[in-house]
Short mmCIF file of C-alpha atoms in Angstrom, two decimals:
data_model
loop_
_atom_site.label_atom_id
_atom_site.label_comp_id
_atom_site.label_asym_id
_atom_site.label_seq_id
_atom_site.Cartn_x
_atom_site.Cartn_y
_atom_site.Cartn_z
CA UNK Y 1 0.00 0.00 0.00
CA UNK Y 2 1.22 3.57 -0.79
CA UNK Y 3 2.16 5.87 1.95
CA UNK Y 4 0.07 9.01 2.56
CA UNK Y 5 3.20 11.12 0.34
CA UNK Y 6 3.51 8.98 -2.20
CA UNK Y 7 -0.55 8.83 -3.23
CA UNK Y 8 -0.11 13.17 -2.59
CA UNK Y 9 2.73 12.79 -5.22
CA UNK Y 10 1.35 10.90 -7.52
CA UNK Y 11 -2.02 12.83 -7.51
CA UNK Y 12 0.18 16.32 -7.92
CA UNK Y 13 2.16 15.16 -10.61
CA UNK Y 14 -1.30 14.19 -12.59
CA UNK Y 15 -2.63 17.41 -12.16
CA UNK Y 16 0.56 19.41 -13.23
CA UNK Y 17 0.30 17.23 -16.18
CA UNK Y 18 -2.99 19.34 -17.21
CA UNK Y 19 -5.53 16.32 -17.31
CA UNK Y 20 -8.07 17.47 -15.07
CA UNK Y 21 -8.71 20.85 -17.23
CA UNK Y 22 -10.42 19.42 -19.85
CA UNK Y 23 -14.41 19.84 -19.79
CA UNK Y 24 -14.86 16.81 -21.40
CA UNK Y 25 -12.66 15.16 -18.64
CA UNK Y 26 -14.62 16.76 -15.83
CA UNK Y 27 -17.95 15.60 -17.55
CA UNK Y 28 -16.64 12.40 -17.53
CA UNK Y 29 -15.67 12.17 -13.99
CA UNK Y 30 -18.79 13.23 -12.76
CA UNK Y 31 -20.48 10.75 -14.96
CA UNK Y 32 -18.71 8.41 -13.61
CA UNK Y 33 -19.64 9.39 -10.32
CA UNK Y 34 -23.31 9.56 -11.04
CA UNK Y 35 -23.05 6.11 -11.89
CA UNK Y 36 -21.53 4.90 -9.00
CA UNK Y 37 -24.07 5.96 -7.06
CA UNK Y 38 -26.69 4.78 -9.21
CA UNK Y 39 -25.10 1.42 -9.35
CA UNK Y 40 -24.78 1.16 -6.22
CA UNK Y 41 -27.76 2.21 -4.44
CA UNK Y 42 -28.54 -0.73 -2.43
CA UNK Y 43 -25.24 -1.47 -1.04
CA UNK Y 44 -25.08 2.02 -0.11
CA UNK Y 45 -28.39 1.82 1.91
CA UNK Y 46 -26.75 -1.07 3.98
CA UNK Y 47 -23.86 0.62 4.48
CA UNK Y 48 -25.84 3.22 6.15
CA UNK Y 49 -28.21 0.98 7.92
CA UNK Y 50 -25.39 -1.07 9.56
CA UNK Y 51 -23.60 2.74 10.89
CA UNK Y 52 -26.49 4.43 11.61
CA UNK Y 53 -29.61 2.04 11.74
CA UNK Y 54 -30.67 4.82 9.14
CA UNK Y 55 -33.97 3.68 7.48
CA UNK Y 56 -34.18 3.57 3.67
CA UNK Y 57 -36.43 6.46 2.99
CA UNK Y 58 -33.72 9.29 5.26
CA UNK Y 59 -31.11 7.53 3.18
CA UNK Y 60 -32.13 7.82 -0.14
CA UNK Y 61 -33.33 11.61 0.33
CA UNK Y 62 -30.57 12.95 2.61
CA UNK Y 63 -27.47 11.16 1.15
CA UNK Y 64 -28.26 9.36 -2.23
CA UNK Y 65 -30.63 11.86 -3.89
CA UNK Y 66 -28.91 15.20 -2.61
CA UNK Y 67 -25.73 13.53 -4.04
CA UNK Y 68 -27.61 12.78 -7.60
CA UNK Y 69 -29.26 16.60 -7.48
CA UNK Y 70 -26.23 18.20 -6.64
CA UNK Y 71 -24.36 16.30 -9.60
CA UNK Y 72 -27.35 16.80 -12.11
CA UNK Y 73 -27.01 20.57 -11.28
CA UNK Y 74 -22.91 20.26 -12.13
CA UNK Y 75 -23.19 18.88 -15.03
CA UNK Y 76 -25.77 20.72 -16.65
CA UNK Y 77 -24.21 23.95 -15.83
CA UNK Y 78 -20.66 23.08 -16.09
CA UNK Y 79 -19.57 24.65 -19.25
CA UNK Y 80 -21.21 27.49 -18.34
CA UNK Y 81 -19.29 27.66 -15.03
CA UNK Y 82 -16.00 27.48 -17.06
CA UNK Y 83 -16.76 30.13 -19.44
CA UNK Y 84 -14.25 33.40 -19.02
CA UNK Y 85 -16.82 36.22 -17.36
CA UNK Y 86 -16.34 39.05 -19.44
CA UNK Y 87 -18.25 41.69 -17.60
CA UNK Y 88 -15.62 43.48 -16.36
CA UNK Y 89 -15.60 47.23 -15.40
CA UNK Y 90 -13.31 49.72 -17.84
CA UNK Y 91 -12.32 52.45 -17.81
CA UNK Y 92 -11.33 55.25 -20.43
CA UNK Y 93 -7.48 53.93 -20.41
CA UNK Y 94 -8.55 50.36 -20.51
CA UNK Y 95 -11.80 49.99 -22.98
CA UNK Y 96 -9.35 48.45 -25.89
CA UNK Y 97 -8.25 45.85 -23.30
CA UNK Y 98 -9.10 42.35 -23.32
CA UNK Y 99 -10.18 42.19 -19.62
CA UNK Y 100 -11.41 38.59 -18.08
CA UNK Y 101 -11.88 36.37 -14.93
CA UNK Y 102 -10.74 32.46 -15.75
CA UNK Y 103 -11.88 30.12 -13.12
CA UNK Y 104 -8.88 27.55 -12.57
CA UNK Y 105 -8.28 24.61 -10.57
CA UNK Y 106 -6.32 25.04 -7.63
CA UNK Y 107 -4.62 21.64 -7.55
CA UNK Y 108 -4.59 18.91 -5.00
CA UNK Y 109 -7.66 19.76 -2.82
CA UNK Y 110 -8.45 16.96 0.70
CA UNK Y 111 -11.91 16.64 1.79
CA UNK Y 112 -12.43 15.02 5.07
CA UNK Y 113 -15.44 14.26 5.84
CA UNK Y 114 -18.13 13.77 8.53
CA UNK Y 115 -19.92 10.98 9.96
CA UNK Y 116 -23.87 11.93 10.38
CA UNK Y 117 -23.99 12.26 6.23
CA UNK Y 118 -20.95 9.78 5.79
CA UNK Y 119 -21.81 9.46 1.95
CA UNK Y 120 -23.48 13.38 1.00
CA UNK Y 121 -20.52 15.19 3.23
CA UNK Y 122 -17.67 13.87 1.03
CA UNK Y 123 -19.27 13.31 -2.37
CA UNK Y 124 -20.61 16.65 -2.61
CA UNK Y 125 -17.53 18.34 -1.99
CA UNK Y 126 -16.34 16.01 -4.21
CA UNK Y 127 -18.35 16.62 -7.11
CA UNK Y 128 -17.49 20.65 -6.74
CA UNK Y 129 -13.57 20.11 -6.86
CA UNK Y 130 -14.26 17.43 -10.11
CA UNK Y 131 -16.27 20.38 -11.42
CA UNK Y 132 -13.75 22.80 -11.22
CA UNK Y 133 -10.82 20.53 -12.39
CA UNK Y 134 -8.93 19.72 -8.89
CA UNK Y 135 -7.19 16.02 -8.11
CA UNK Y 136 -8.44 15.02 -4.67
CA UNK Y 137 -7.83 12.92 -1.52
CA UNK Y 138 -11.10 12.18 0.07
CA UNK Y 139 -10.99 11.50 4.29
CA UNK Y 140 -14.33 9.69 5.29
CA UNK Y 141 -15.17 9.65 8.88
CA UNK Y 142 -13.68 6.57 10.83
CA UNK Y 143 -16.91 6.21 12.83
CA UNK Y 144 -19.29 4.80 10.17
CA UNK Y 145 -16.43 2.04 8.91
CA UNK Y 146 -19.17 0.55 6.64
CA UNK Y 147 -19.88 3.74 4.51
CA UNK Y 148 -15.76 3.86 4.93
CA UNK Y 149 -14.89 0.77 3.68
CA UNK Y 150 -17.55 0.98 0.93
CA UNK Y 151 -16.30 4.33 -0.53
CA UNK Y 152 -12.57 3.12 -0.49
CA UNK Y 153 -13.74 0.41 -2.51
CA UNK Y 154 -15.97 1.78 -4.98
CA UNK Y 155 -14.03 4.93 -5.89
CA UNK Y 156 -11.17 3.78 -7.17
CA UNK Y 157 -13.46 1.39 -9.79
CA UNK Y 158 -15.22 4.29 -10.85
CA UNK Y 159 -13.00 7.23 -11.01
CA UNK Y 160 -9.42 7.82 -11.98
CA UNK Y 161 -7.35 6.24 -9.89
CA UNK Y 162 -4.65 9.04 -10.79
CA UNK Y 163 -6.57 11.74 -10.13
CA UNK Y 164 -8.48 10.67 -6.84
CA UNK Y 165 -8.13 8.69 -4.20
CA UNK Y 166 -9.51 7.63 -0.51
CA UNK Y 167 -7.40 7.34 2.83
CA UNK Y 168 -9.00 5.60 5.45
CA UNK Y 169 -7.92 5.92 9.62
CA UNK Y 170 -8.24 7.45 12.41
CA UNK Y 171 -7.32 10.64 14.39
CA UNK Y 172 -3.84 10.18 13.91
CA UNK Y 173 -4.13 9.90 10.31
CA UNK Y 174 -5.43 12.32 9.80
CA UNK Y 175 -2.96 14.52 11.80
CA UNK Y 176 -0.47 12.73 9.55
CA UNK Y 177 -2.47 13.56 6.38
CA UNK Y 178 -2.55 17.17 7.91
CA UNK Y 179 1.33 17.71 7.74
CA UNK Y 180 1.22 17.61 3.91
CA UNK Y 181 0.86 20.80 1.51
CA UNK Y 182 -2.48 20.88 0.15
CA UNK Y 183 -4.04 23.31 -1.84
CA UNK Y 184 -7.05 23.43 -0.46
CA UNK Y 185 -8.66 21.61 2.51
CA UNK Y 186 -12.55 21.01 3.07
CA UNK Y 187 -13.58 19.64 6.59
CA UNK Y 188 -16.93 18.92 7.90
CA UNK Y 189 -17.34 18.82 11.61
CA UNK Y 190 -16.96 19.82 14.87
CA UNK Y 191 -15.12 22.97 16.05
CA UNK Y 192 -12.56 21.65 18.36
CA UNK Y 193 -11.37 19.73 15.42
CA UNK Y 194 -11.61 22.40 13.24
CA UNK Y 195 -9.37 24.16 15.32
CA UNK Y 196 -6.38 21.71 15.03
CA UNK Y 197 -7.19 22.04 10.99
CA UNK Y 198 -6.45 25.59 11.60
CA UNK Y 199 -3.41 25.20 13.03
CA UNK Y 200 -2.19 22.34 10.50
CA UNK Y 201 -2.96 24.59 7.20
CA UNK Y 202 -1.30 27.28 8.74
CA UNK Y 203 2.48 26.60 8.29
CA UNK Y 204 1.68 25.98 4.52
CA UNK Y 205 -0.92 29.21 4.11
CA UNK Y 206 -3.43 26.46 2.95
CA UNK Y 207 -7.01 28.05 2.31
CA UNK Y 208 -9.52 25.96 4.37
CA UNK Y 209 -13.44 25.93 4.52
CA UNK Y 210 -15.10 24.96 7.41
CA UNK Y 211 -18.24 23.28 7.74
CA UNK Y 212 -19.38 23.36 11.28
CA UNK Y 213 -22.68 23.31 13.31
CA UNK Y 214 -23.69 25.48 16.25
CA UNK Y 215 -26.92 25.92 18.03
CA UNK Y 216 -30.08 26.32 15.32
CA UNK Y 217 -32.90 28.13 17.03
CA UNK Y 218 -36.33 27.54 15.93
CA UNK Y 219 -38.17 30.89 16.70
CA UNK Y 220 -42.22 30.32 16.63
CA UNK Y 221 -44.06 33.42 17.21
CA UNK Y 222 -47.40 35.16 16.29
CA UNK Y 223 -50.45 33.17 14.59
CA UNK Y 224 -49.04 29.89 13.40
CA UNK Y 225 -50.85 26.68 12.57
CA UNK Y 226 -49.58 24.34 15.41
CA UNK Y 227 -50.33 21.66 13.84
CA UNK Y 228 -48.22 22.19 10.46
CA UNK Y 229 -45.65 23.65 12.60
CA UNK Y 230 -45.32 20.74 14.84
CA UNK Y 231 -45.01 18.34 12.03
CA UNK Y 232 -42.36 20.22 10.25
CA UNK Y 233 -40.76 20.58 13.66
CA UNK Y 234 -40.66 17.02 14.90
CA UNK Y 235 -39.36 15.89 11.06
CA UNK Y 236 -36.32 18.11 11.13
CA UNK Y 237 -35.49 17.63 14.50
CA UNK Y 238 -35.61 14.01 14.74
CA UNK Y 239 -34.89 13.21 11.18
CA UNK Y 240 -31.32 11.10 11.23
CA UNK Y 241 -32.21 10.96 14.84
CA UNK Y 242 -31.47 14.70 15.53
CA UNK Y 243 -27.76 13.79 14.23
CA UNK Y 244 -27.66 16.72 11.68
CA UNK Y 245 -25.84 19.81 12.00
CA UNK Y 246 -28.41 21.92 10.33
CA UNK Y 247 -31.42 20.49 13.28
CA UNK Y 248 -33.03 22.75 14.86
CA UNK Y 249 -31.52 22.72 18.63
CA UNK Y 250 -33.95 24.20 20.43
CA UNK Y 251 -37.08 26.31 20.11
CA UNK Y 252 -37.80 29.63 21.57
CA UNK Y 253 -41.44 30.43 21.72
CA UNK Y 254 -43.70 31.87 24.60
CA UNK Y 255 -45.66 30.35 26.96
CA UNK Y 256 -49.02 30.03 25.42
CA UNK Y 257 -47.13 28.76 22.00
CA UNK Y 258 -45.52 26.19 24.36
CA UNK Y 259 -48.75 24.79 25.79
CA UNK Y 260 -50.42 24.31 22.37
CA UNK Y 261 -47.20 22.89 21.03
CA UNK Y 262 -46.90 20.24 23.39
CA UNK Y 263 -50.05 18.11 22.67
CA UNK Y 264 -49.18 18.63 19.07
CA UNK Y 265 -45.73 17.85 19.17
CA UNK Y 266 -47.28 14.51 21.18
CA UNK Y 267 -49.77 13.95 18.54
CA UNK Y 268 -47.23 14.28 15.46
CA UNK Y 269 -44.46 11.85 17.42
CA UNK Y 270 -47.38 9.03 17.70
CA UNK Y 271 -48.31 9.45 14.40
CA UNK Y 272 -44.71 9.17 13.28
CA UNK Y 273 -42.98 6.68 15.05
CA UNK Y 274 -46.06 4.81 16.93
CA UNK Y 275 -46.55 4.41 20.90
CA UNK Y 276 -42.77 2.82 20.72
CA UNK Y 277 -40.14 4.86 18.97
CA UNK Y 278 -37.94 2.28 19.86
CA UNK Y 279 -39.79 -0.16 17.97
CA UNK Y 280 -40.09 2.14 14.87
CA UNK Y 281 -38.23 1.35 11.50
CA UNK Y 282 -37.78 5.07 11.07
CA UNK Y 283 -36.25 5.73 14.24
CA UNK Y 284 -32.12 5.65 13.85
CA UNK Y 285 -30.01 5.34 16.42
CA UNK Y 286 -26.88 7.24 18.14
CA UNK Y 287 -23.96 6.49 16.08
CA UNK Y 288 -21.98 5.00 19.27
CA UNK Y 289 -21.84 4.20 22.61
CA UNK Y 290 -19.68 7.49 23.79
CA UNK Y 291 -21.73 9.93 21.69
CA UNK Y 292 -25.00 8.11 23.50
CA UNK Y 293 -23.37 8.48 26.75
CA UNK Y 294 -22.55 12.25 26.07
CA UNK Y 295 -26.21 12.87 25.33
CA UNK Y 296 -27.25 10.97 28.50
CA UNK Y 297 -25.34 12.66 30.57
CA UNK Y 298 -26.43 16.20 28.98
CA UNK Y 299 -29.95 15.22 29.63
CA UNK Y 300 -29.23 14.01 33.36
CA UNK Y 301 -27.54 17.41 33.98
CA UNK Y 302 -30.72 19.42 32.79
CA UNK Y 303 -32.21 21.17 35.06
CA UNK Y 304 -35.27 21.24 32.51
CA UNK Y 305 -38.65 19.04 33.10
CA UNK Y 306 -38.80 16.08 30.26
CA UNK Y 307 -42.04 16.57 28.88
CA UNK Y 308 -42.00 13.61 26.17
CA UNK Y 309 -40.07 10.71 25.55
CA UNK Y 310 -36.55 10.32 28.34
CA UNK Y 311 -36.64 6.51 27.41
CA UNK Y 312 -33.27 5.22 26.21
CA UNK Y 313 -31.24 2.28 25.64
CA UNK Y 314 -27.54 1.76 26.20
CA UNK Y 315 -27.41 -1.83 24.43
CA UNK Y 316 -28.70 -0.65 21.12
CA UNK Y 317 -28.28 2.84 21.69
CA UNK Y 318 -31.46 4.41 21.77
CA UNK Y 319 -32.93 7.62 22.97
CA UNK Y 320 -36.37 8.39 22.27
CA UNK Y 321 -37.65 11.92 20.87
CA UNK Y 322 -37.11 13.91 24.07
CA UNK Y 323 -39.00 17.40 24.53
CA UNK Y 324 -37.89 19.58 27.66
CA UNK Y 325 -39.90 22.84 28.93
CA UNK Y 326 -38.61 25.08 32.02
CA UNK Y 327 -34.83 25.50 30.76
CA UNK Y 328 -32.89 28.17 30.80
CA UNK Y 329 -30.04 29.70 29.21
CA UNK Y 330 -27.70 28.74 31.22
CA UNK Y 331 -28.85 24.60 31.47
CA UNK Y 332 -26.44 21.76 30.51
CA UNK Y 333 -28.41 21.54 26.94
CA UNK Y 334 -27.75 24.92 25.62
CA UNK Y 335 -23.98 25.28 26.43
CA UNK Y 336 -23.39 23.50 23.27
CA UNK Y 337 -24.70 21.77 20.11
CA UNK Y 338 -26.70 18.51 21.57
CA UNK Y 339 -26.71 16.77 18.13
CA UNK Y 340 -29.07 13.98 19.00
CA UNK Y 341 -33.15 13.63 19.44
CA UNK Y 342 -33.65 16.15 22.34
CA UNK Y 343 -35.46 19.32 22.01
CA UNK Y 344 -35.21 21.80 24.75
CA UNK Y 345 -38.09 24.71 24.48
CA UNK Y 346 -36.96 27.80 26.21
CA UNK Y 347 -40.09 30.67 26.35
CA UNK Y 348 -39.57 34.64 25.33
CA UNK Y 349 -42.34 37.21 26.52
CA UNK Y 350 -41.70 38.85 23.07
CA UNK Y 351 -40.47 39.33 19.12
CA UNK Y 352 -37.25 41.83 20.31
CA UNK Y 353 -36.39 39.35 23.38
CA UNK Y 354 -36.08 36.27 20.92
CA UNK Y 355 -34.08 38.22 18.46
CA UNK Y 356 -32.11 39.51 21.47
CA UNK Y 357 -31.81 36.13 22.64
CA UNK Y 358 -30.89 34.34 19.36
CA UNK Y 359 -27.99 37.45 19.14
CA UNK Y 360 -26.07 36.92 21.84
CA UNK Y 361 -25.33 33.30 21.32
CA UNK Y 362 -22.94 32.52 18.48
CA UNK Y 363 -23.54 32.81 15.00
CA UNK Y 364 -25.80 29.84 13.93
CA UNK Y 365 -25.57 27.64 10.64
CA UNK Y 366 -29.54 27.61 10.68
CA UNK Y 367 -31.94 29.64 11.99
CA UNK Y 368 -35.81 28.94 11.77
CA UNK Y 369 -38.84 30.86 11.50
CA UNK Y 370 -42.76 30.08 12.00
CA UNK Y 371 -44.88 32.49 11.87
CA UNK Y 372 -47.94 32.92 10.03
CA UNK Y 373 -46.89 36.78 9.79
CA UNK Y 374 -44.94 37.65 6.97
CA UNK Y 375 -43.97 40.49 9.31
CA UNK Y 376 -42.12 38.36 11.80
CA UNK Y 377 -40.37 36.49 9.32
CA UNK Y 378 -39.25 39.58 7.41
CA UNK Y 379 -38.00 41.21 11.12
CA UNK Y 380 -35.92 38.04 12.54
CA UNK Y 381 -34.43 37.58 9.04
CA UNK Y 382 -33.52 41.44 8.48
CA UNK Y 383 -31.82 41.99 12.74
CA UNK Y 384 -30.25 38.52 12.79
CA UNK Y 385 -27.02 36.39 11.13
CA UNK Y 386 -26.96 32.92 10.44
CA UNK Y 387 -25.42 30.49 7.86
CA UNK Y 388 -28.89 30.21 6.25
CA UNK Y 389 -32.20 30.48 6.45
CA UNK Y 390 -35.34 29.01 6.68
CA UNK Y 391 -39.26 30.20 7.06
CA UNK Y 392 -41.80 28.00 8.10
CA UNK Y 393 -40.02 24.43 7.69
CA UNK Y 394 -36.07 23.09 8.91
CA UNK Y 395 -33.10 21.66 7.19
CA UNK Y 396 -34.52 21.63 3.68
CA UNK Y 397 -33.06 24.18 2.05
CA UNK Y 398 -29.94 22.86 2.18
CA UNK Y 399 -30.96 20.31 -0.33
CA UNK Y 400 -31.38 23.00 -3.45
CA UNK Y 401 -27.93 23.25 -5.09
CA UNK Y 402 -28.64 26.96 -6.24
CA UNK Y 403 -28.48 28.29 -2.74
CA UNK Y 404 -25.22 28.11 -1.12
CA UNK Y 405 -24.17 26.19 2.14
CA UNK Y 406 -21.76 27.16 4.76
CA UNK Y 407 -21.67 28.80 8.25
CA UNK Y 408 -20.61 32.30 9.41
CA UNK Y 409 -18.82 32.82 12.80
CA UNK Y 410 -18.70 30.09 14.65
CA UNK Y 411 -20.63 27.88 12.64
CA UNK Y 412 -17.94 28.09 9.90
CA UNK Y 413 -16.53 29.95 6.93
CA UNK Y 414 -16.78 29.42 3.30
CA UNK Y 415 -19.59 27.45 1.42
CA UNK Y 416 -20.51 24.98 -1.37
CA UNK Y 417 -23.29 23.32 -2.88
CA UNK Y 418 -23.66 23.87 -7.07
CA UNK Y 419 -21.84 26.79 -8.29
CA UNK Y 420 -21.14 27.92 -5.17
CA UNK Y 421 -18.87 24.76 -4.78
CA UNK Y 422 -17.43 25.24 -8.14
CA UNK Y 423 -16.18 28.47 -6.56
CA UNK Y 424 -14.94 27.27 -3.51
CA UNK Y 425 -12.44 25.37 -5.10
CA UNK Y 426 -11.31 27.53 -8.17
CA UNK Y 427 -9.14 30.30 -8.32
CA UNK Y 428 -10.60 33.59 -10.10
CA UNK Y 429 -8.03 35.08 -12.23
CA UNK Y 430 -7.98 38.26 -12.95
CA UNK Y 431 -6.43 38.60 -16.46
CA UNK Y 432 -5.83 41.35 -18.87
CA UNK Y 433 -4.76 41.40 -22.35
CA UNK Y 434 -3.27 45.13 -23.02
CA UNK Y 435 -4.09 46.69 -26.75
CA UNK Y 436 -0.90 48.61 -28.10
CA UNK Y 437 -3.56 50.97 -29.19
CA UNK Y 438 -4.20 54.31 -27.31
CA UNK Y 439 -0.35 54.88 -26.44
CA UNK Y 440 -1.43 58.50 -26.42
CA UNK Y 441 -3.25 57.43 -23.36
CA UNK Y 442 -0.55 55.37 -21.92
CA UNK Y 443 2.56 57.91 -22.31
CA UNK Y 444 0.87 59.76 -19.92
CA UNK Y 445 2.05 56.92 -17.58
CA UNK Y 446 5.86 57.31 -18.51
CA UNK Y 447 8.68 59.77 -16.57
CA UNK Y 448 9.36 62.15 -16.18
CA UNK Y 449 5.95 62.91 -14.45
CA UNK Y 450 4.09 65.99 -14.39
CA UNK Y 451 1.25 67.37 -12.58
CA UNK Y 452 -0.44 67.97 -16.50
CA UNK Y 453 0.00 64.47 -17.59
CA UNK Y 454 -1.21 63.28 -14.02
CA UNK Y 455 -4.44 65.65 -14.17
CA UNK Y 456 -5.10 63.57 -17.39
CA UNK Y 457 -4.49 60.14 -15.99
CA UNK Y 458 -6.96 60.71 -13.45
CA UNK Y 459 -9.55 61.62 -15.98
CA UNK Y 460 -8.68 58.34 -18.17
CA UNK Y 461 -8.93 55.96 -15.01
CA UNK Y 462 -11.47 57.25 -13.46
CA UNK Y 463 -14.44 55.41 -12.99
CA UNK Y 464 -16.82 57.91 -12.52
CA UNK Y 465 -20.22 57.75 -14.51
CA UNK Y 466 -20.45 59.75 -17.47
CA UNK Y 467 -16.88 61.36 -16.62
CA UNK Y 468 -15.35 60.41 -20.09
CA UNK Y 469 -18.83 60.34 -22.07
CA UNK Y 470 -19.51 56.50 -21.47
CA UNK Y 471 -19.87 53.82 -18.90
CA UNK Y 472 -17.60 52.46 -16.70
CA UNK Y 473 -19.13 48.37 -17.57
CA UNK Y 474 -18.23 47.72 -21.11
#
């Protein structure tokens, strides 16, 4: 087996060989890919189902057909993506210049990913550096060894094995991996980790993105139909057993929203799962014992009232859709992200206290809205900051590949999805092809100086409207 260098070698000599440019060889690539997970659908569901007891329907939509969308999207729009943007502003001394941005690859990109979405959190960032002509080492998560195992088998059959290739370990692999120049790195995870990828890309000025989690609120205020709001509540909450980074972590509501959510949140987890989550084929379950244990011991440190579900299971490592009232800001639950099926509701008296609430915490990568009024919508969206948004449902807009993905603050930097991908991991470069017309113009430019010849200069680069008789976008 290669060592970590020698695969990094190989991969960087194939790119400086030019073979990723190509469109057609970026088309092909993500055909490829498409057909890997086509081809593979059901061994993929297993996969899933042995890591995460995840039940066919949450795999298929959150890791199989986000994957498919988001390459559908790429290679539709690819060419388009690659085409020089020519809409450059001029000015006066540069309107017979050829003036362009070329999106380029940036070489030998690593993608490590995460294990909630073992499959969607490295094949989409996958598909993006493809698109945009990068070679690439992918990192899946340790934790979920099936989906591991599966991917290092699989993508070396259906992609080039020059251009791409999968490292499977642990921690200190990683760190190993880490020690390496890379052009670019993409991680998906948790923020004390993302510290130490910091601190590795550092030393080599390596740009990184970051793709975090934090603390989602779902605010519900004003007229709202419980019903529809519990349902949408309870489905993006508990979906992938509450082990998504974009869940909402807790609601904020007030009191009398509370006490008519309660029976409906209730009503909508019976209808869902039956009198026995447990017993449910569309309940997951906590990816391992010590992230169970961490979410047991959260709950027993709550000072909050369990309101619905508390039943768990160490030997298959269960926890039933838990709902808290009476818990404050300062309770074990909300000092950081619980990633798992409990729902703490904390109450507001009003609109500006949630808002003020929601602001002094950190910067979320979701933030939820119900409301009936447009109004309150429109006024949490326009006095708050979050990685995205969302009115009236949870975690689905993350699955359109024309809006972009990615945190702000603490919830992480940088994004992806579609284009927005196809950005992350090209360089724009600025280029400009000078004219040897207009040396009148130019001369100006040329010692020795004068204060006439600079008057004009200032008038030919200007970019002032109307300051030279035209436009300053030609």
């Amino acid at each position: 087996m290669a060592s970590q260098s020698e695969v990094i070698d190989r991969l960087r000599a194939t790119f400086r060989s030019g073979v990723t440019f190509p469109e057609p060889f970026r088309m092909t690539q993500l055909q490829n890919l498409l057909s890997l997970v086509e081809e593979n659908e059901q061994l993929i569901q297993d996969a899933l189902h042995k890591d995460l007891h995840k039940p066919k329907f949450e795999s298929v939509l959150s890791e199989i057909q986000i994957t498919l969308n988001d390459l559908y999207f790429a290679m539709e729009n690819l060419r388009t993506w690659m085409q020089p943007e020519y809409n450059i502003g001029k000015n006066l001394a540069t309107r017979m210049d050829d003036c362009f941005i070329r999106r380029e690859p940036l070489g030998v990109v690593l993608i490590i990913g995460a294990w909630n979405y073992p499959l969607h959190l490295i094949l989409l960032p996958l598909v993006a550096a493809i698109a945009a002509g990068n070679c690439a080492i992918l990192k899946p998560s340790e934790i979920c060894q099936a989906t591991e195992q599966l991917l290092a088998e699989l993508i070396p059959k259906y992609l080039s094995q020059d251009c791409y290739a999968v490292l499977c370990g642990g921690a200190e692999d990683t760190k190993s991996l880490l020690k390496n120049k890379f052009d670019h790195i993409f991680y998906t995870g948790s923020q004390v980790v993302a510290r130490s990828i910091l601190l590795a890309a550092a030393p080599h000025l390596t740009p990184v993105t970051l793709e975090l989690g934090g603390k989602s609120p779902c605010f519900i205020y004003g007229h709202i139909d419980i019903h529809k709001a519990a349902k949408r509540l309870c489905w993006s909450k508990f979906f992938n057993t509450g082990q998504s980074c974009v869940a909402p972590d807790y609601v904020l509501c007030t009191t009398q929203t509370r006490d008519a959510l309660l029976p409906a949140l209730r009503e909508t987890l019976r209808t869902f799962y039956g009198p026995d989550p447990g017993a449910s084929l569309d309940m997951g379950r906590i990816v391992t014992p010590r992230h169970w244990r961490r979410l047991m011991d959260m709950l027993e440190k709550s000072k909050g009232k369990v309101v619905i579900g508390g039943e768990s299971r160490e030997e298959d490592r269960y926890i039933a859709p838990t709902v808290l009232v009476d818990v404050q800001e300062s309770d074990a639950l909300m000092q950081e992200e619980i990633f798992g099926p409990i729902l703490p509701i904390l109450t507001i008296e009003s609109l500006e206290e949630g808002i003020d609430y929601i602001n002094r915490q950190e910067k979320p990568l979701a933030l939820y809205v119900f409301s009936d009024e447009t109004s309150v919508v429109t006024t949490v969206l326009n006095n708050t900051s979050s990685g995205g948004f969302c009115g009236n449902d949870g975690i689905v807009h993350m699955a359109l590949p024309g809006l972009p993905f990615g945190g702000v603050g603490a919830s992480g930097m940088g994004s992806y999805h579609g284009r927005w991908g196809f950005e992350t991991f090209s360089h724009r470069r600025g280029c400009m092809n000078r004219s040897w017309l207009l040396e009148r113009v130019n001369v100006l430019r040329y010692p020795p100086y004068s204060d006439y010849n600079l008057g004009w200069l200032r008038w030919a680069t200007t970019f002032k409207k109307n300051s030279w008789g035209g436009c300053s976008v030609m």
